[in-house]
XYZ file of C-alpha atoms in Angstrom:
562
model
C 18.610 59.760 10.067
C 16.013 58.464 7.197
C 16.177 55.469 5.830
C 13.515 54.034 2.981
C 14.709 50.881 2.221
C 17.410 48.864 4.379
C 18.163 45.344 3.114
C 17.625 42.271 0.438
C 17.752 38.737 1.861
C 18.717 36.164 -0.798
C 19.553 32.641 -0.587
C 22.692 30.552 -2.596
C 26.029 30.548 -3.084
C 26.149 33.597 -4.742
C 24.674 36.759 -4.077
C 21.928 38.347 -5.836
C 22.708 41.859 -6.777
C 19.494 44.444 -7.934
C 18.924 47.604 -9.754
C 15.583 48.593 -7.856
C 15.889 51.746 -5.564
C 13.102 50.409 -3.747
C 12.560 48.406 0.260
C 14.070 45.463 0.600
C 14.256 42.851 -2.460
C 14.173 39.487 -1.646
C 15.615 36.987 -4.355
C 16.319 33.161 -3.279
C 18.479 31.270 -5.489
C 18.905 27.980 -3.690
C 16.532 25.509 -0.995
C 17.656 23.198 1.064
C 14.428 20.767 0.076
C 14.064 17.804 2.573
C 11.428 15.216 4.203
C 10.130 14.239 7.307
C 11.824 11.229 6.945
C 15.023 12.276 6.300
C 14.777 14.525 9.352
C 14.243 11.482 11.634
C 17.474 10.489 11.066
C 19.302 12.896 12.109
C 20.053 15.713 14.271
C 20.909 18.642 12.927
C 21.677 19.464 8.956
C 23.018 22.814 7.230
C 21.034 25.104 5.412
C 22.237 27.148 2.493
C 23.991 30.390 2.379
C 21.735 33.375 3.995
C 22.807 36.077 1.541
C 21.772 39.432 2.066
C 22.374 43.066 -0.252
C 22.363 46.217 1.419
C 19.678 48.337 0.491
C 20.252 51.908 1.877
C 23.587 53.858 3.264
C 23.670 52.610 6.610
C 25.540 54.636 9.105
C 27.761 53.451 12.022
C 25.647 51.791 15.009
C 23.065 50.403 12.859
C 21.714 47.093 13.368
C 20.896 44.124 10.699
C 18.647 41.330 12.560
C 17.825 37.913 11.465
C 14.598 36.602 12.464
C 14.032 32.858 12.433
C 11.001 31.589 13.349
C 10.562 29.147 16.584
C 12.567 28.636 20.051
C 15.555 26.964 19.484
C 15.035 25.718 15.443
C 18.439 27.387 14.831
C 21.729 26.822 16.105
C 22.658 30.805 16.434
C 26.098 30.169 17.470
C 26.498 28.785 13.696
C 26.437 32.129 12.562
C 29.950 34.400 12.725
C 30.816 36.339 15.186
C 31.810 39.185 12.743
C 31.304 39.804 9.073
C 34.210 41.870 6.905
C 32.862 42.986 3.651
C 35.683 44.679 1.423
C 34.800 47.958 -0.336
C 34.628 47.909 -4.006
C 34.990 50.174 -7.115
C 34.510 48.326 -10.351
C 34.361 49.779 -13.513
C 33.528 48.644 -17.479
C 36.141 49.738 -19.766
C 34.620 48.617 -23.332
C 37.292 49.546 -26.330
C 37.092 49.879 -30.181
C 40.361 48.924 -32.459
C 40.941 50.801 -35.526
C 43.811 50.800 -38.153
C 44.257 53.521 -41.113
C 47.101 53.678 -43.245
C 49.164 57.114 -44.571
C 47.184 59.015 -47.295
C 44.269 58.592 -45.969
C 41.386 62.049 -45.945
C 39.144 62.582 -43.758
C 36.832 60.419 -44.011
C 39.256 57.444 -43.001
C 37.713 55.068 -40.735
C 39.078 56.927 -38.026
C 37.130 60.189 -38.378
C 34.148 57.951 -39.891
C 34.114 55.301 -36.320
C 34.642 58.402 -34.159
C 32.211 60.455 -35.601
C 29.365 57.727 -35.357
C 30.382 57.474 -31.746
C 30.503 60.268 -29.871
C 30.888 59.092 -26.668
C 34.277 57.943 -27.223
C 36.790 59.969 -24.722
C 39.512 58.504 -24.560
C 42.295 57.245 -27.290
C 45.173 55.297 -26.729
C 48.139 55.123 -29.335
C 50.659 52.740 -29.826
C 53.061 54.752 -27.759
C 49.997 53.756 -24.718
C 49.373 57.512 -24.124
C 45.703 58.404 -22.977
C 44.899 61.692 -24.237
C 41.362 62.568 -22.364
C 38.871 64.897 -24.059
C 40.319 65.333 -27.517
C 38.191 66.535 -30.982
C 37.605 64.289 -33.867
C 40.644 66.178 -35.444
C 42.881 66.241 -32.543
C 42.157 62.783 -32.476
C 42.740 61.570 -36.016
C 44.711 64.258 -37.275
C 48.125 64.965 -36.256
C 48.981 60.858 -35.992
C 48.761 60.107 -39.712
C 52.373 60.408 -40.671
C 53.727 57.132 -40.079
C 53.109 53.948 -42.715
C 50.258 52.772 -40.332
C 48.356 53.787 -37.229
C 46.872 51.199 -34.763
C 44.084 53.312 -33.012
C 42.440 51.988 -29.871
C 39.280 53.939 -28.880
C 38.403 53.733 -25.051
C 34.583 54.337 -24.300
C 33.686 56.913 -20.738
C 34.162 53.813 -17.902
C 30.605 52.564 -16.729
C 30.822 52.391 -13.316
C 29.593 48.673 -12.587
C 29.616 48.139 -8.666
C 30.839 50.616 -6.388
C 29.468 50.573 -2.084
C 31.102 50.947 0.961
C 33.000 48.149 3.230
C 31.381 47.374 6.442
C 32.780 45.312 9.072
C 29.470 43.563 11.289
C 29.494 42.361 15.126
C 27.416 39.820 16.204
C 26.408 41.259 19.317
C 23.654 38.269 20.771
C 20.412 36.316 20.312
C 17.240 36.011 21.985
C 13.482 34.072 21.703
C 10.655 36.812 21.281
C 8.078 34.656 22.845
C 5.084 37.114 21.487
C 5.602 36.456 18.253
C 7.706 32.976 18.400
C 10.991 34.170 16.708
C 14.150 33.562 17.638
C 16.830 36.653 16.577
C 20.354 36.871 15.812
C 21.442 41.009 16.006
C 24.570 42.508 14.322
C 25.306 45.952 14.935
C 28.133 47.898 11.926
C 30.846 48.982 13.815
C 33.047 49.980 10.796
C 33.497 51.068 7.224
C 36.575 50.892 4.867
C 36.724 52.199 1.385
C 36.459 56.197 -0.481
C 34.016 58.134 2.156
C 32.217 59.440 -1.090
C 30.446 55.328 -1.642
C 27.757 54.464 0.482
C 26.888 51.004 1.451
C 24.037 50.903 -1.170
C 24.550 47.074 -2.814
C 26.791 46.068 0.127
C 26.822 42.543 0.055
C 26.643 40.170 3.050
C 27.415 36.287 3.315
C 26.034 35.409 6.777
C 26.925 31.506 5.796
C 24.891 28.579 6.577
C 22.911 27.909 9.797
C 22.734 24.597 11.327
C 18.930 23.592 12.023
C 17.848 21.434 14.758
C 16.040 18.694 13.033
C 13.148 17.296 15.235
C 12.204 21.093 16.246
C 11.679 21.587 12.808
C 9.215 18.664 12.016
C 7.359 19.786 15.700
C 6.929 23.001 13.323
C 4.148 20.900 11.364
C 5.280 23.478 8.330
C 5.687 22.673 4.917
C 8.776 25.363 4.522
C 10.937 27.305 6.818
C 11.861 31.257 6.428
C 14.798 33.558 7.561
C 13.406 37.216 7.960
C 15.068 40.492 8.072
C 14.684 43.786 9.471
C 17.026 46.632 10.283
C 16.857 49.109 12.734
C 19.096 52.644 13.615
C 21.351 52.991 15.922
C 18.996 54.728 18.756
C 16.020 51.901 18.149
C 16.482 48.999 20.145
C 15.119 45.588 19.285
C 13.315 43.568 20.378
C 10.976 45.967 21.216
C 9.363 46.069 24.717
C 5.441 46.054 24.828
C 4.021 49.553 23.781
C 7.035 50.650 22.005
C 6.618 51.618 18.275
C 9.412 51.380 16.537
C 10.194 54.705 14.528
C 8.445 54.111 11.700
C 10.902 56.166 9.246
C 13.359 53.241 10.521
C 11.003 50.269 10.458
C 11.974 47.368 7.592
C 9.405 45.831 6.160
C 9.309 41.704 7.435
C 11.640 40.731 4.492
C 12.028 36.407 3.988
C 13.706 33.642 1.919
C 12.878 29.996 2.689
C 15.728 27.706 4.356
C 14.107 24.482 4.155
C 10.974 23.344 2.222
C 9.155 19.864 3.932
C 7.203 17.122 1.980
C 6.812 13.354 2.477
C 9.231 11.769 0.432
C 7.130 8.965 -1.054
C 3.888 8.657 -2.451
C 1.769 6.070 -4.120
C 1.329 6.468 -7.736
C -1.515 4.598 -10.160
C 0.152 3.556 -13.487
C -0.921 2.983 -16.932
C -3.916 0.597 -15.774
C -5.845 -0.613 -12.927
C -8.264 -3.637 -12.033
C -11.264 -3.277 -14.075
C -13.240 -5.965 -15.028
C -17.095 -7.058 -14.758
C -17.532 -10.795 -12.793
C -20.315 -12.636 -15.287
C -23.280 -13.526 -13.399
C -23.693 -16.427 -16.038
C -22.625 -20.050 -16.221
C -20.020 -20.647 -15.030
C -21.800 -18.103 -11.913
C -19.202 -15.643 -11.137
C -15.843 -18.113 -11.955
C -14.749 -15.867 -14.775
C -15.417 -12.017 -16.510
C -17.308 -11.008 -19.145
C -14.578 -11.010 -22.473
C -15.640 -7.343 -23.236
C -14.285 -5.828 -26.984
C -11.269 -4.620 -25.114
C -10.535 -7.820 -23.682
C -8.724 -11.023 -24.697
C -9.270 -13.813 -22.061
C -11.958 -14.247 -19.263
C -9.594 -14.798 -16.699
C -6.632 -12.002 -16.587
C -6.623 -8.520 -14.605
C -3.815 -6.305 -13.857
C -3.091 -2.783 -12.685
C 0.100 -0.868 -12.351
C 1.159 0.975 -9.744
C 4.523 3.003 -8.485
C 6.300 4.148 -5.575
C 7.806 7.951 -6.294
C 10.222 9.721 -4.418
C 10.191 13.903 -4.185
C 12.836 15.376 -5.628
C 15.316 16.212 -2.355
C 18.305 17.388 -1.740
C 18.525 16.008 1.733
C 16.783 12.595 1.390
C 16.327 9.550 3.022
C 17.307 6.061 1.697
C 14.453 3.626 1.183
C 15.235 -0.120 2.179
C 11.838 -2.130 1.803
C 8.533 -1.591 1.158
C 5.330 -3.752 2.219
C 2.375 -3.879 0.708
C -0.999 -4.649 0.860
C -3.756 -5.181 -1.677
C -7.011 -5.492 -0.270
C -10.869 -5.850 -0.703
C -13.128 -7.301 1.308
C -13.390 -11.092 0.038
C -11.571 -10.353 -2.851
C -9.623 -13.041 -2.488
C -11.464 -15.718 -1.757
C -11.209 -17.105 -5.449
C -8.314 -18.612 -4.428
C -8.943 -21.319 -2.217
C -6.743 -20.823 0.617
C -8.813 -21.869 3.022
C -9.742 -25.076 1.498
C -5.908 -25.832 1.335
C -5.075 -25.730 -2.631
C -3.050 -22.886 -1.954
C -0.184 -22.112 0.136
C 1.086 -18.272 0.584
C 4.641 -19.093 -0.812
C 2.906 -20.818 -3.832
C 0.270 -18.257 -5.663
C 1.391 -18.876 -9.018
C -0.014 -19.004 -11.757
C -3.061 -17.090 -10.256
C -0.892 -14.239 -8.901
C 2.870 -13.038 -9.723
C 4.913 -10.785 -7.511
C 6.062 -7.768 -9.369
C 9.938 -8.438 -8.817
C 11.976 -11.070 -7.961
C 13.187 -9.210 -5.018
C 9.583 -9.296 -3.632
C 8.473 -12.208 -0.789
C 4.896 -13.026 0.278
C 4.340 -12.148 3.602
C -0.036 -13.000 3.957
C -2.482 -14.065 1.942
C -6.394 -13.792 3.074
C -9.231 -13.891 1.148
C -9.227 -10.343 1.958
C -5.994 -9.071 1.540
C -2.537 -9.836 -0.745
C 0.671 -8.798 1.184
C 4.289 -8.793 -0.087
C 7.397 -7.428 0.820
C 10.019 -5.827 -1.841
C 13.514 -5.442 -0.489
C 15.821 -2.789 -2.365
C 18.919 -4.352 -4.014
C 20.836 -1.411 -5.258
C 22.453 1.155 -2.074
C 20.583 3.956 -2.780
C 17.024 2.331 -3.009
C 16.245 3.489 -6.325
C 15.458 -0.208 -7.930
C 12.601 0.230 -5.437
C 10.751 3.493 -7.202
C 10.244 0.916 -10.473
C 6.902 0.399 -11.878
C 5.353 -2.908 -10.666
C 2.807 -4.644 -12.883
C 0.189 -7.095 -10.304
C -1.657 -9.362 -12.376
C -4.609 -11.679 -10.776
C -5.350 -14.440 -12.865
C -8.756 -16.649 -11.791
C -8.311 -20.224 -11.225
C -12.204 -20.771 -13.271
C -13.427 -23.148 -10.141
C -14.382 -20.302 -7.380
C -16.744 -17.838 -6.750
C -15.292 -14.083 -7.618
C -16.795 -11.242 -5.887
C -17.124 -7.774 -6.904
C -16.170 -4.501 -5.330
C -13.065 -2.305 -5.098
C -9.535 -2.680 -4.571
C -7.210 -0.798 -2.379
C -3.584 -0.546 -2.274
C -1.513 0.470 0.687
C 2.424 0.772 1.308
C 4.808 0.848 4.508
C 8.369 1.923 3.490
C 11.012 1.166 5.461
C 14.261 3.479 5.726
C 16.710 3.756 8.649
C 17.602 1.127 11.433
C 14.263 0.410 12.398
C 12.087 3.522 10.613
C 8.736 3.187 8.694
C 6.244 5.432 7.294
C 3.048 4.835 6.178
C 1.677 5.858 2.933
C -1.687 6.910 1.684
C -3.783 4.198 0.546
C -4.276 4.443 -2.786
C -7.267 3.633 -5.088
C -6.377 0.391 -7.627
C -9.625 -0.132 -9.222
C -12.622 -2.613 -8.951
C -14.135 -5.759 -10.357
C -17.773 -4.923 -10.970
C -20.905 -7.841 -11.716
C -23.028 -7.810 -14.780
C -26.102 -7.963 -12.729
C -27.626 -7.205 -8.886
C -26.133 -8.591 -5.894
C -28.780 -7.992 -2.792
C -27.674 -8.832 0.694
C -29.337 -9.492 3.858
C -27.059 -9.218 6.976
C -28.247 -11.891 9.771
C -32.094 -13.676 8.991
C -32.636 -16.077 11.415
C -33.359 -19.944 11.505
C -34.348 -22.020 13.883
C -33.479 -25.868 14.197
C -35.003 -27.999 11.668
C -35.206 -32.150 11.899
C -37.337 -32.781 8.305
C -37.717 -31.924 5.772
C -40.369 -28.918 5.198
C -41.092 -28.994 8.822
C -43.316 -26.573 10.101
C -43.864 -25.116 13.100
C -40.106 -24.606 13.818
C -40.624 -21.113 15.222
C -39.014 -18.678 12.839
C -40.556 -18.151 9.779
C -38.268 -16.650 7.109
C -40.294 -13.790 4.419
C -38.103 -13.262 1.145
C -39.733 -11.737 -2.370
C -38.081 -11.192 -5.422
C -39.664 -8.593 -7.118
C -38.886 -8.095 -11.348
C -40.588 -4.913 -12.480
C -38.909 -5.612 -15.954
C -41.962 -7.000 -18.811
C -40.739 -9.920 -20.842
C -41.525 -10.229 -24.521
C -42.121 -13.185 -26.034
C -38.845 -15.403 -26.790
C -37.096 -13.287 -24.069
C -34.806 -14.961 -21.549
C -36.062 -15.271 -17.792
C -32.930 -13.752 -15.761
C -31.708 -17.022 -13.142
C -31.229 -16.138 -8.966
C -28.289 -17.145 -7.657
C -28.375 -17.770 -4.319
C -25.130 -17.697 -1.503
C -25.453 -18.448 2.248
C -22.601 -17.342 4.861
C -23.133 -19.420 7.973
C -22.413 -18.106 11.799
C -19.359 -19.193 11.410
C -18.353 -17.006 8.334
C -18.400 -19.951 6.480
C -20.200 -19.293 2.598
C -22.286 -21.680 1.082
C -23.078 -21.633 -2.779
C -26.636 -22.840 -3.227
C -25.884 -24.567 -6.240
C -28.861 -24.976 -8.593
C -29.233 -28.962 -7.587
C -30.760 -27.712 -4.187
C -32.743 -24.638 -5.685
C -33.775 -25.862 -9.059
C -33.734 -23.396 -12.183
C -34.670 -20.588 -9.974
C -35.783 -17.917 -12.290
C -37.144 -14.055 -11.637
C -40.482 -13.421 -13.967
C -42.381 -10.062 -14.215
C -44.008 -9.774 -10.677
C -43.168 -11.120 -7.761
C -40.980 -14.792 -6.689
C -40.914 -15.886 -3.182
C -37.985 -17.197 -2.126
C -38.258 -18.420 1.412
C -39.335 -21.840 0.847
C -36.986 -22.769 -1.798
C -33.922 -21.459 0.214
C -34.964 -22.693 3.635
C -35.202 -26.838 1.540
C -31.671 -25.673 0.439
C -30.405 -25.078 3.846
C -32.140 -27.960 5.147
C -30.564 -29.896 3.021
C -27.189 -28.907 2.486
C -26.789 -29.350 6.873
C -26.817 -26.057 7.891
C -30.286 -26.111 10.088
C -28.805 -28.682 12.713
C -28.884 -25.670 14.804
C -30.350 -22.166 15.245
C -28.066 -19.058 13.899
C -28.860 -16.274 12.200
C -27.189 -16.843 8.607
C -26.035 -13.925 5.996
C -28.178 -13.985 2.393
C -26.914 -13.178 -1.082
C -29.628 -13.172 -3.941
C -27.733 -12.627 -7.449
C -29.819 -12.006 -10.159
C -28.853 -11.192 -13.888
C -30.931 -7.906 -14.534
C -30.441 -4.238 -13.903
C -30.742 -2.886 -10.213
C -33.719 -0.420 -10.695
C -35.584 -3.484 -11.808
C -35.107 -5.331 -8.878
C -36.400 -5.153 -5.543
C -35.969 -7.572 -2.087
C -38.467 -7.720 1.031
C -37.004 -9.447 3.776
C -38.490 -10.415 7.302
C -39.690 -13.072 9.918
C -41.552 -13.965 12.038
C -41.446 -15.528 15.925
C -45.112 -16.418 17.092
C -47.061 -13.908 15.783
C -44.609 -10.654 15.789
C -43.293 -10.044 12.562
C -39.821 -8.454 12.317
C -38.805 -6.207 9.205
C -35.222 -7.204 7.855
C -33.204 -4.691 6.403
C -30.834 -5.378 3.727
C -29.098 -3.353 1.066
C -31.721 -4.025 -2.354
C -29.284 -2.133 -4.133
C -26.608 -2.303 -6.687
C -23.125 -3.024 -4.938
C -20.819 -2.823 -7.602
C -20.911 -1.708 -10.840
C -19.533 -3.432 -14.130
């Protein structure tokens, strides 16, 4: 026996029916589509219909196999244990009416519709006589004696579907550990219908499969197949090692996808997101810069959405948690001074929704909890506007913004989402930052010979013209106990940065001094704002103990951007 082409897999509650003579054609008409998360709550779900159209005559004995990949993914005892497929014969009888009245010649619109169409056969009369195979003449003439003729035309049938019943056995299953496929094998043990149809077009409902749900996810795939192939009656399958299977019977690895995988929910940025420039300038980093596009100095926002994949098998969401964070980005708002509580943020911050509950607030991190109000979750996939709104009084510092997002679904499920980029606050100027300098206990003021000498220079490559403003140093302590401490310009004077170079040791250590900080030794963080570009600016820090003298790194770089 040779066979060139055996079968068509397709998916859907119909079957998919093609003219090509050639291997196997694969159409899929329906996916189940699904998440992860859906899949953790249950067991097992349905597929769709594995439909499947004969490509070739098969004979008695030969065998239709279902490959699906993994050990134990599929339920096979969801499939039948035997398929009947009914022969069929269907043809396409198209007709044309005419009508022709007594009198008329020959060229009444019988002999004229006739004549243009050849291919008519058939006739039938009002007396519902078919007379096969008649002449123009025989046809029109003959019949024109009564007051009117109704004339019905019949066209040679088309012959639309016409194959061979089959009637299919499951005969058993089995893993094939070599290539990690489990197989379902049905072998034709009968045919019904005229002996001169083949099985050509055949078409075969094998019905849905049931899917084991957590073996699927351990799949770590993104979709899930059914293969065919077909084999003759005198080639087994599956084939032992070393066996090749006769190659004039060998199907080529034929699929549809069951099941396609995604997360369900995603992140999504909306129309906006935080972008404003801090103003170096009085008052020092309380406010932004009111740019053309702006129209207050104390209002960002940014948008943002949860979405949901479109699924047919989907799970419900019932809160979601998030968290907006950036380190000290928060620290505007007082909280740790006490003029803030967590349930009381307004008017410098507004939850999205009214369904929405503070959970934390830090000065690095905003975090909120929405709770779904409608059954299906869906009030939860609305866009949600966040707007920060400065309080004028605090120091605001720069630097990005990153949103994250736990959903919760289920009794006690929760999946965590990609964090997702909301913007930044940059600083019209250069922020420089030294990590840990050390200082040693000082009793008075400018007392020397304390043991740590502190090295700090400013240098401004940037040449002032006359009437040109000297750019002011701002300068920010954070103690060893994370505490920050604004230098305000009462303790460092109008500290300015000329052309050249400004030493800034001195001044800072008197500030320290002064402000109590030096009642003990700790190494203590640095922040030197200035208003002028970064490539102007430079910092050299370092100390000394004795007579070593210790190199300080620190960042003399921009760290945010406006």
């Amino acid at each position: 026996m040779c066979k060139s082409n055996f079968a068509a897999v397709a998916l859907g509650a119909a079957a998919f029916f093609s003219s090509m003579a050639l291997s196997a054609d694969l159409q899929q008409t329906q996916t189940v589509r699904t998440s992860p998360e859906y899949l953790s709550l249950t067991d097992s779900f349905n597929s769709s219909s594995i439909h499947m159209e004969l490509r070739d005559n098969y004979a008695r004995g030969d065998f239709i196999i279902l490959q699906f990949p993994g050990d134990g993914v599929v339920d096979t005892s969801s499939l039948p244990a035997q398929l009947f497929i009914e022969s069929q014969k269907e043809y396409n009888l198209p007709t044309t009416n005419f009508v022709f009245n007594v009198g008329d010649d020959r060229d009444h619109p019988c002999h004229t519709a006739v004549a243009a169409n050849p291919q008519y056969t058939h006739w039938h009369y009002e007396s519902q006589t078919t007379y096969p195979y008649l002449t123009i003449d025989e046809l029109c003439r003959g019949y024109i004696s009564e007051t009117e003729h109704f004339l019905r035309v019949w066209a040679a049938p088309d012959l639309l579907r016409a194959y061979k019943g089959l009637t299919l056995d499951n005969i058993g299953s089995g893993y094939l550990a070599a290539e990690d496929l489990t197989w379902v094998k049905f072998r034709i043990t009968d045919f019904n219908g005229p002996s001169e149809l083949t099985t050509v077009g055949a078409p075969i409902d094998f019905g849905a499969v049931s899917l084991h749900a957590a073996k699927l996810v351990a799949l770590n795939a993104s979709s899930y197949p059914v293969m065919t192939v077909s084999r003759t009656n005198y080639d087994g399958y599956p084939d032992v090692p070393g066996h090749v299977p006769d190659e004039l019977d060998l199907h080529s690895a034929d699929s549809a996808t069951l099941v396609t995988l995604q997360p369900q929910w995603q992140m999504k940025v909306g129309t906006e997101v935080f972008d404003r420039t801090v103003a170096v300038q009085e008052p020092y980093r309380r406010l932004f810069v009111v740019g053309a596009s702006d129209s207050d100095a104390d209002t960002d926002s940014a948008a943002f959405q949860l979405q949901s994949a479109a699924l047919d098998l989907a799970a419900v969401p019932q809160y979601v948690t998030y968290t907006l964070s950036g380190t000290e980005r928060f620290s505007w708002l007082g909280l740790g001074a006490g003029e803030l509580q967590p349930d009381d943020l307004s008017p410098h911050v507004a939850l999205p929704s009214s369904s929405c509950v503070w959970l934390e607030v830090t000065a690095d991190a905003l975090q909120w909890r929405c709770n779904a109000q409608l059954a299906d979750g869906s009030d939860l996939l609305a866009s949600q506007l966040l707007s920060l709104r400065l309080n004028g009084e605090l120091v605001v510092t720069h630097g990005d913004f990153t949103l994250t997002a736990v959903v919760g679904f289920g009794e006690e499920h929760t999946v965590d989402l990609d964090p997702l980029a909301l913007g930044a606050w940059g600083l019209n100027g250069t922020a420089f930052t030294v990590a840990a300098l050390p200082y040693a206990v000082q009793q008075v003021s400018a007392q020397s010979g304390v043991g740590v000498d502190q090295i700090l220079y400013l240098t401004n490559r940037k040449v002032f013209a006359a009437g040109d403003e000297i750019p002011k140093v701002y300068i920010e302590v954070t103690d060893a106990d994370g505490v920050r401490h604004e230098l305000a310009e009462a303790l460092v004077g109008d500290l300015r940065a000329p052309t050249g170079v400004t030493k800034l040791a001195g001044v800072v250590r008197e500030a320290l001094f002064a402000k109590g900080l030096l009642h003990t030794s700790q190494r203590i963080a640095l922040t030197v704002v200035v208003a002028q570009e970064p490539d102007l600016l430079a910092l050299h820090s370092a100390y000394t103990i004795g007579n070593d003298r210790n190199w300080m790194p620190n960042d003399s770089q921009r760290v945010g951007s406006p």
